[in-house]
Amino acid sequence: MVRFLPFLISLVLSVYALFSCIQTPDDEVPHLPKLVWIVIIVFVPFVGPIVWLLAQRSSRVGRERPVRPARPAPRSLAPDDDPDFLQSLDRYRDPRTTMKPPEDTPRPKDPETPVDETPTGDAPSAETDDGKS
């Protein structure tokens, strides 16, 4: 088993470097054309994949310099803090279950039933008749 270990390590390293090279865009391949790198990785067992990984890493370090934004991005509002979102919910509310706040102005009285009129004879009188007259 020990004698197969160098071959297995070389194979795994070569496959990893080969896939890495193939997936790298053409404009990001360092120093040599992509086809030359593939040939080097396949035909030079240990050295080819290691050189590819080191060249790719050094190329990536030079390109990826962090750029700080001029100012931080504005925080987005949570839905329950956003007034536009809350107003858009009004169309989904059921008017039967929604409680409305009391109005400041008093409502006008119903014009069909006058307030100061006394009850007629058909309606029971407010006085009670206990049967003792």
Short mmCIF file of C-alpha atoms in Angstrom, two decimals:
data_model
loop_
_atom_site.label_atom_id
_atom_site.label_comp_id
_atom_site.label_asym_id
_atom_site.label_seq_id
_atom_site.Cartn_x
_atom_site.Cartn_y
_atom_site.Cartn_z
CA MET A 1 0.00 0.00 0.00
CA VAL A 2 2.83 2.39 0.83
CA ARG A 3 4.36 2.03 -2.64
CA PHE A 4 1.09 3.20 -4.27
CA LEU A 5 0.85 6.33 -2.13
CA PRO A 6 3.13 8.59 -4.28
CA PHE A 7 1.20 7.58 -7.42
CA LEU A 8 -2.13 8.25 -5.69
CA ILE A 9 -0.99 11.66 -4.40
CA SER A 10 0.30 12.60 -7.86
CA LEU A 11 -2.96 11.50 -9.48
CA VAL A 12 -5.16 13.43 -7.05
CA LEU A 13 -3.00 16.55 -7.32
CA SER A 14 -2.99 16.37 -11.12
CA VAL A 15 -6.76 15.92 -11.36
CA TYR A 16 -7.38 18.82 -8.99
CA ALA A 17 -4.98 21.13 -10.85
CA LEU A 18 -6.38 20.06 -14.23
CA PHE A 19 -9.97 20.87 -13.24
CA SER A 20 -8.82 24.13 -11.70
CA CYS A 21 -7.03 25.10 -14.90
CA ILE A 22 -9.97 24.15 -17.14
CA GLN A 23 -12.46 26.12 -15.03
CA THR A 24 -10.32 29.25 -14.91
CA PRO A 25 -11.44 31.89 -17.46
CA ASP A 26 -8.95 32.51 -20.29
CA ASP A 27 -8.23 36.09 -19.24
CA GLU A 28 -7.32 35.01 -15.68
CA VAL A 29 -4.79 32.29 -16.60
CA PRO A 30 -1.36 33.44 -15.34
CA HIS A 31 1.75 33.81 -17.55
CA LEU A 32 1.07 31.10 -20.21
CA PRO A 33 -1.85 30.12 -22.42
CA LYS A 34 -4.33 27.68 -20.94
CA LEU A 35 -3.44 24.88 -23.36
CA VAL A 36 0.24 25.05 -22.33
CA TRP A 37 -0.75 24.82 -18.66
CA ILE A 38 -2.90 21.75 -19.37
CA VAL A 39 0.01 20.04 -21.13
CA ILE A 40 2.38 20.88 -18.25
CA ILE A 41 -0.09 19.57 -15.64
CA VAL A 42 -0.69 16.30 -17.50
CA PHE A 43 2.88 15.46 -18.61
CA VAL A 44 4.95 16.69 -15.64
CA PRO A 45 3.56 14.69 -12.69
CA PHE A 46 4.42 16.38 -9.38
CA VAL A 47 5.93 19.64 -10.54
CA GLY A 48 3.29 20.65 -13.10
CA PRO A 49 0.27 20.74 -10.76
CA ILE A 50 2.24 22.39 -7.95
CA VAL A 51 3.58 25.11 -10.28
CA TRP A 52 0.03 25.72 -11.60
CA LEU A 53 -1.42 26.06 -8.10
CA LEU A 54 1.37 28.41 -6.98
CA ALA A 55 1.17 30.56 -10.13
CA GLN A 56 -2.59 30.78 -9.86
CA ARG A 57 -2.37 31.74 -6.20
CA SER A 58 0.23 34.46 -6.75
CA SER A 59 -1.77 35.81 -9.68
CA ARG A 60 -4.96 35.85 -7.62
CA VAL A 61 -3.31 37.65 -4.67
CA GLY A 62 -2.20 40.53 -6.89
CA ARG A 63 -5.65 40.93 -8.45
CA GLU A 64 -7.83 40.66 -5.36
CA ARG A 65 -7.10 43.81 -3.43
CA PRO A 66 -10.00 44.79 -1.27
CA VAL A 67 -11.61 48.05 -2.25
CA ARG A 68 -13.39 49.86 0.53
CA PRO A 69 -16.65 51.51 -0.43
CA ALA A 70 -16.82 55.29 -0.10
CA ARG A 71 -19.72 55.06 2.32
CA PRO A 72 -21.66 52.20 3.81
CA ALA A 73 -24.77 51.02 2.05
CA PRO A 74 -28.02 52.21 3.61
CA ARG A 75 -29.72 49.74 5.87
CA SER A 76 -32.89 48.27 4.53
CA LEU A 77 -36.00 48.59 6.60
CA ALA A 78 -37.73 45.62 8.10
CA PRO A 79 -41.21 45.11 6.64
CA ASP A 80 -42.94 46.20 9.83
CA ASP A 81 -40.95 49.47 9.80
CA ASP A 82 -41.54 50.31 6.13
CA PRO A 83 -44.58 52.62 5.76
CA ASP A 84 -45.01 51.79 2.07
CA PHE A 85 -45.23 48.10 2.87
CA LEU A 86 -47.72 48.69 5.66
CA GLN A 87 -49.93 50.76 3.36
CA SER A 88 -49.85 48.02 0.75
CA LEU A 89 -51.32 45.61 3.33
CA ASP A 90 -54.50 47.68 3.68
CA ARG A 91 -56.01 46.18 0.56
CA TYR A 92 -55.80 42.69 2.07
CA ARG A 93 -57.52 43.55 5.36
CA ASP A 94 -61.03 42.26 5.97
CA PRO A 95 -63.27 45.24 6.82
CA ARG A 96 -65.43 43.02 9.05
CA THR A 97 -62.56 42.21 11.39
CA THR A 98 -60.69 45.49 11.30
CA MET A 99 -61.38 47.84 14.18
CA LYS A 100 -61.47 51.47 13.15
CA PRO A 101 -60.34 54.19 15.53
CA PRO A 102 -63.13 56.39 16.94
CA GLU A 103 -63.83 59.52 14.98
CA ASP A 104 -63.23 62.93 16.54
CA THR A 105 -66.45 64.52 15.26
CA PRO A 106 -69.82 63.28 16.61
CA ARG A 107 -72.06 61.48 14.17
CA PRO A 108 -75.35 63.09 13.16
CA LYS A 109 -78.41 61.43 14.63
CA ASP A 110 -80.70 59.27 12.52
CA PRO A 111 -83.31 61.58 10.89
CA GLU A 112 -86.06 58.89 10.94
CA THR A 113 -86.41 58.77 14.72
CA PRO A 114 -86.80 62.19 16.31
CA VAL A 115 -85.23 62.51 19.71
CA ASP A 116 -87.70 64.84 21.48
CA GLU A 117 -90.92 63.08 20.40
CA THR A 118 -93.05 61.39 23.10
CA PRO A 119 -94.14 57.78 22.63
CA THR A 120 -97.51 57.15 20.98
CA GLY A 121 -100.41 55.14 22.39
CA ASP A 122 -99.38 51.96 20.66
CA ALA A 123 -96.10 51.79 22.50
CA PRO A 124 -96.10 50.72 26.15
CA SER A 125 -95.95 53.61 28.52
CA ALA A 126 -92.99 54.25 30.76
CA GLU A 127 -95.33 54.20 33.81
CA THR A 128 -96.17 50.83 35.26
CA ASP A 129 -99.70 49.87 36.19
CA ASP A 130 -99.67 47.79 39.34
CA GLY A 131 -103.45 47.22 39.26
CA LYS A 132 -104.28 49.51 42.17
CA SER A 133 -106.17 52.50 40.88
#
